[in-house]
Amino acid sequence: MPAAQIPLSQRAMAARPAPYMDGLNPAQRQAVEALDGPVLMLAGAGTGKTKALTTRIAHLLSIGKARPNEILAVTFTNKAAREMKDRVARLLGQTVEGMPWMGTFHSIGVKLLRRHAELVGLKSNFTILDTDDQIRLMKQVISAANIDEKRWPARQLAGLIDHWKNRAWTPQQVPSSEASHFNNRGTELYAAYQDRLRTLNAVDFGDLLLHCVTIFQRHPDVLAQYQRWFRYILVDEYQDTNVAQYLWLRLLAQTHRNICCVGDDDQSIYGWRGAEVGNILRFEKDFPGAVVVRLEQNYRSTPHILAAASGVIAGNEGRLGKTLWTDLESGEKVRLIGHWDGEEEARWIGEEIEALARGGRGLDPVSPNGMAILVRAAHQMRAFEDRFLTIGLPYRVIGGPRFYERQEIRDAMAYFRLVVSLEDDLAFERIVNLPKRGLGDKAQGDIQRSARAIGASLLDGAAALLAQGGIGGRGAGALRGFLDGIARWHVVASQPGYDHIRLAETILDESGYTAMWQADKTPEAPGRLENLKELLKALEQFDTLQGFLEHVALIMDNETEEAAEKVTIMTLHAAKGLEYPVVFLPGWEDGLFPSQRSMDESGVKGLEEERRLAYVGITRAEELCTISFAANRRVYGQWQSQLPSRFIDELPAEHVEVLTPPGLYGGAFGAAAAGVSGVESRAVRADVYNSPGWQRMQARQPQRSMSTPSEARNLVIDAQAVPAHEIGARVFHQKFGYGTVTGAEGGKLTVAFDKAGLKHVMASYVVAAGQADDVPF
């Protein structure tokens, strides 16, 4: 816009000093000041994307380009949304009022849908189902269709429908190529499930975006209203958007075209839950004339860590490309170490953590809170938990059972849900006989039949059945009391300004639910009562029960954190967005990482996502990153020989230091096993290269074909090369010492070792006792 056409008020505001711009590097400043038209902020790991994004919002407000209610800013997590609001407030030096459209995709979707619920056959007080209720409802739909739920489980149907909703497909829009799913009845059950949701006045998470897209596509007047309102759209983590989110954003951005998407194609790791990396790759095609700003200066990691991550991710072809750099000192090289098995790997990492906490390894002491173990698969955690419990090392597992998933909390919230929305049949089913009211399966079946007969909710069906005398005895009086209580509490919840905390406490007391746990004599009862108290405390942050229920449905997260310092164990997927001074990346073995399942199901696309996951893992480290692998690993109870991950071959040698694990076999196996293509050890004995284990590991070609990942599985030990050992034979193992063979199956032996006890080992790793002197050490 020419300067003469800019309103005087905007020109005057723009002329004011902008201290919030201080500290931005040139690329960040360019991203902040490019306000008009589409902008793609291609932000590498640790490059200050949140700073640039929030400064852009502050700039829009400060110079008067937009009012707070004209900015739509969306991200994926509530934590990120809160951080965005807090940072904008700090930048401007005051809390910004009137920004209702800053939040997660789902929270914004809820607001839009409550305004226009009737356009998709819902009432504005609809319930948001959690996963548990969603599965229960799908079981009912499957049962009603006379399908064997054991053969065709509800969770499979749930995953299928979620996939379709992520693609923005209604039951009528599912393509014929997908129609064969779920025994050729997937779309039929999808339609029945959606009809049932409308009857219950409920939605699931997928509906929050799908219904909004449907409304925008079918009601151009509604879409035009929001297109006018949202003058500026900002999107965080754009690489993680699915098709429904992509369509939602494109529809809203058509009028002003002032959309700024921030993301990193190299960190797109959620394809398994619907994320489409193609959304960010084709941004310039979707929005012609877009400005692409690359944020490449990293403020988190050392040059060695960045170089290692860049070396790995360079193997991907489907990327926009960028080069991370930093002003930080070189620091420690990425450390690489090979272990005999997974248990040895866990032992060594435990010792390293203790040493680093004491200030060993030539580094300053590192708090346990500053160290993390990032695994590819959850089953890898067990070895670390067992080891840390043994040595008394405090740890936390991210991703365990959550507060709002506990039985007593779900029960209490079912009461709250039914009070807010009388049509919530799933909540009714959960609590109608909780505590016990003498309403067994027969009585509950009668209630369901009564409701179906009059085409009403279970609550109304129960009232009708009582009026007809369909329930007698103690159950009739208890049910009447229950219905009267729900009606009484619903009236209170419908009044403006009611005390929702007092109402919640009244519901739990008058329903008898609190008394039920007070009378319970099990050891768990006191803890459950404490959790109910904590639930009431959580209500203090909200104005209504509905607001609280909406919040819980969107996050399902307990934010209480213990003060004690602990090492963190989590999956690589869960670690995205986090950073730690010290990071351990165990289990870098072909088949485990990259995941064989991912490669088999998605081919090169799956392999590239696995490589992006490796990039994410390495870039979580600020100062020290250690990658490890094992030659043997117990997977689901079975020992398997492992090959080092192909990603290790892609690490640039000049940025990697190979470590030799301590112990009897350390010099022979540890350094040699880590000596993969392009990486040299500083302490590898020459005679190691003649060892059978090393020769087998070198059997694989240094340059493997990326298109045939399953070839690695064929490079296991040749069965004819495995020496035969008879039952009762005395053998020697480099790690466990002398022992007696007690069993043999294929290439595996069961050996009673003199000092280590009974172990299952590969036959190729033992020699006859008389040949022990020939083993290189």
XYZ file of N, CA and C in Angstrom, residues 630-715:
258
model
N 23.127 -51.521 20.177
C 23.511 -52.802 20.762
C 23.556 -53.874 19.686
N 24.436 -54.845 19.871
C 24.529 -55.954 18.915
C 23.435 -56.975 19.152
N 22.907 -57.026 20.375
C 21.832 -57.959 20.718
C 20.782 -57.190 21.511
N 19.525 -57.480 21.260
C 18.473 -56.799 21.999
C 17.292 -57.742 22.188
N 16.724 -57.678 23.372
C 15.533 -58.481 23.644
C 14.317 -57.671 23.191
N 13.645 -58.150 22.173
C 12.476 -57.485 21.619
C 11.259 -58.357 21.860
N 10.327 -57.830 22.683
C 9.127 -58.589 23.038
C 9.461 -59.998 23.545
N 10.484 -60.049 24.399
C 10.828 -61.303 25.058
C 11.782 -62.192 24.297
N 12.162 -61.817 23.077
C 13.032 -62.653 22.262
C 14.336 -61.920 21.962
N 15.467 -62.644 22.094
C 16.751 -62.056 21.747
C 16.876 -61.974 20.234
N 17.358 -60.823 19.756
C 17.577 -60.649 18.326
C 18.943 -60.020 18.100
N 19.661 -60.524 17.062
C 20.907 -59.881 16.656
C 20.558 -58.596 15.908
N 21.285 -57.528 16.200
C 20.974 -56.228 15.631
C 22.128 -55.723 14.771
N 21.806 -54.893 13.802
C 22.792 -54.212 12.982
C 22.695 -52.714 13.256
N 23.823 -52.018 13.290
C 23.760 -50.573 13.534
C 22.854 -49.875 12.524
N 22.182 -48.831 12.968
C 21.272 -48.081 12.108
C 21.997 -47.508 10.895
N 21.312 -47.486 9.776
C 21.888 -46.871 8.572
C 22.111 -45.375 8.783
N 21.391 -44.778 9.742
C 21.595 -43.350 10.001
C 22.983 -43.079 10.583
N 23.565 -44.090 11.256
C 24.919 -43.913 11.795
C 25.911 -43.729 10.655
N 25.707 -44.427 9.550
C 26.590 -44.280 8.398
C 26.543 -42.857 7.838
N 25.461 -42.146 8.102
C 25.281 -40.806 7.531
C 25.840 -39.701 8.424
N 26.318 -40.059 9.609
C 26.930 -39.067 10.491
C 28.279 -38.634 9.916
N 28.576 -37.345 9.812
C 29.880 -36.898 9.306
C 30.994 -37.237 10.289
N 32.015 -37.930 9.837
C 33.054 -38.476 10.708
C 33.761 -37.402 11.522
N 33.966 -36.226 10.936
C 34.741 -35.200 11.630
C 34.002 -34.599 12.824
N 32.729 -34.924 12.979
C 31.956 -34.376 14.093
C 31.544 -35.447 15.101
N 32.153 -36.638 14.972
C 31.774 -37.769 15.820
C 32.995 -38.323 16.539
N 32.826 -38.643 17.814
C 33.857 -39.327 18.581
C 33.322 -40.694 18.987
N 34.059 -41.743 18.640
C 33.652 -43.096 18.984
C 34.229 -43.459 20.341
N 33.358 -43.914 21.239
C 33.778 -44.298 22.582
C 33.933 -45.812 22.680
N 34.803 -46.250 23.570
C 34.988 -47.665 23.845
C 34.345 -47.987 25.175
N 33.322 -48.844 25.189
C 32.677 -49.162 26.467
C 33.615 -49.909 27.387
N 33.528 -49.695 28.699
C 34.387 -50.401 29.639
C 33.962 -51.853 29.778
N 34.787 -52.651 30.425
C 34.413 -54.034 30.697
C 35.298 -55.011 29.966
N 35.055 -56.293 30.220
C 35.894 -57.368 29.696
C 35.971 -57.367 28.188
N 34.823 -57.162 27.541
C 34.790 -57.242 26.097
C 34.844 -55.870 25.449
N 34.962 -54.821 26.268
C 34.825 -53.479 25.729
C 35.777 -53.183 24.590
N 37.089 -53.475 24.786
C 38.041 -53.140 23.746
C 37.778 -53.890 22.476
N 37.359 -55.160 22.584
C 37.163 -55.981 21.397
C 35.891 -55.624 20.656
N 34.787 -55.584 21.395
C 33.523 -55.378 20.686
C 33.124 -53.921 20.590
N 33.225 -53.222 21.734
C 32.673 -51.878 21.781
C 33.220 -50.947 20.736
N 34.549 -50.781 20.699
C 35.119 -49.841 19.748
C 34.931 -50.332 18.325
N 35.086 -51.641 18.127
C 34.963 -52.165 16.770
C 33.545 -52.061 16.265
N 32.584 -52.387 17.121
C 31.198 -52.343 16.681
C 30.802 -50.941 16.288
N 31.384 -49.953 16.948
C 31.047 -48.571 16.629
C 31.794 -48.071 15.408
N 32.765 -48.830 14.913
C 33.593 -48.352 13.813
C 32.904 -48.463 12.484
N 31.740 -47.872 12.326
C 30.987 -47.965 11.092
C 31.598 -47.067 10.035
N 31.052 -47.193 8.818
C 31.591 -46.468 7.684
C 31.732 -44.983 7.965
N 32.906 -44.441 7.722
C 33.122 -43.015 7.845
C 33.445 -42.535 9.237
N 33.471 -43.408 10.225
C 33.738 -42.993 11.598
C 34.921 -43.775 12.135
N 35.914 -43.087 12.649
C 37.118 -43.736 13.150
C 37.182 -43.654 14.665
N 37.602 -44.729 15.300
C 37.804 -44.742 16.745
C 39.229 -44.334 17.065
N 39.373 -43.674 18.216
C 40.701 -43.265 18.640
C 41.420 -44.383 19.377
N 40.704 -45.452 19.693
C 41.340 -46.519 20.481
C 40.768 -47.858 20.092
N 41.080 -48.345 18.902
C 40.612 -49.649 18.438
C 41.816 -50.544 18.211
N 41.820 -51.688 18.861
C 42.952 -52.597 18.703
C 42.907 -53.263 17.332
N 44.067 -53.447 16.752
C 44.142 -53.983 15.392
C 43.568 -55.387 15.295
N 43.750 -56.194 16.354
C 43.299 -57.585 16.264
C 41.783 -57.710 16.342
N 41.109 -56.628 16.660
C 39.651 -56.672 16.737
C 39.042 -57.044 15.398
N 39.643 -56.572 14.324
C 39.035 -56.761 13.014
C 39.012 -58.216 12.572
N 39.680 -59.078 13.317
C 39.651 -60.502 13.002
C 38.587 -61.241 13.809
N 37.896 -60.514 14.719
C 36.915 -61.188 15.570
C 35.677 -61.554 14.758
N 35.034 -62.692 15.053
C 33.846 -63.111 14.305
C 32.726 -62.086 14.364
N 32.520 -61.489 15.553
C 31.429 -60.517 15.669
C 31.629 -59.329 14.752
N 32.868 -58.823 14.707
C 33.146 -57.662 13.860
C 32.989 -58.000 12.386
N 33.430 -59.204 11.988
C 33.309 -59.596 10.598
C 31.845 -59.703 10.174
N 31.015 -60.195 11.090
C 29.591 -60.300 10.752
C 28.973 -58.911 10.591
N 29.351 -57.975 11.466
C 28.771 -56.642 11.392
C 29.236 -55.923 10.128
N 30.430 -56.284 9.621
C 30.915 -55.668 8.400
C 30.350 -56.343 7.155
N 29.549 -57.405 7.339
C 28.988 -58.117 6.194
C 28.058 -57.228 5.383
N 27.454 -56.273 6.061
C 26.569 -55.379 5.321
C 27.398 -54.413 4.473
N 26.858 -53.971 3.336
C 27.579 -53.051 2.471
C 27.569 -51.662 3.086
N 28.669 -50.912 3.015
C 28.698 -49.566 3.577
C 27.622 -48.664 2.988
N 27.347 -48.818 1.692
C 26.325 -47.986 1.062
C 25.132 -48.860 0.715
N 24.132 -48.879 1.618
C 22.970 -49.722 1.372
C 21.921 -48.972 0.576
N 21.142 -49.689 -0.159
C 20.076 -49.071 -0.924
C 18.972 -48.608 0.012
N 18.572 -47.355 -0.122
C 17.517 -46.820 0.730
C 16.149 -47.387 0.363
N 16.036 -47.901 -0.861
C 14.736 -48.377 -1.308
C 14.453 -49.811 -0.891
N 15.460 -50.470 -0.318
C 15.237 -51.853 0.097
C 15.664 -52.039 1.541
N 14.954 -51.382 2.480
C 15.361 -51.447 3.884
C 15.285 -52.826 4.475
N 14.425 -53.695 3.912
C 14.283 -55.019 4.506
C 15.499 -55.905 4.260
N 16.426 -55.472 3.377
C 17.616 -56.269 3.125
C 18.440 -56.453 4.391
N 18.394 -55.445 5.256
C 19.184 -55.526 6.495
C 18.764 -56.715 7.337
N 17.510 -57.066 7.272
C 17.007 -58.189 8.061
C 17.560 -59.515 7.558
N 18.018 -59.519 6.289
C 18.551 -60.761 5.724
C 20.028 -60.937 6.018
N 20.633 -59.956 6.653
C 22.060 -60.016 6.913
C 22.369 -60.570 8.287
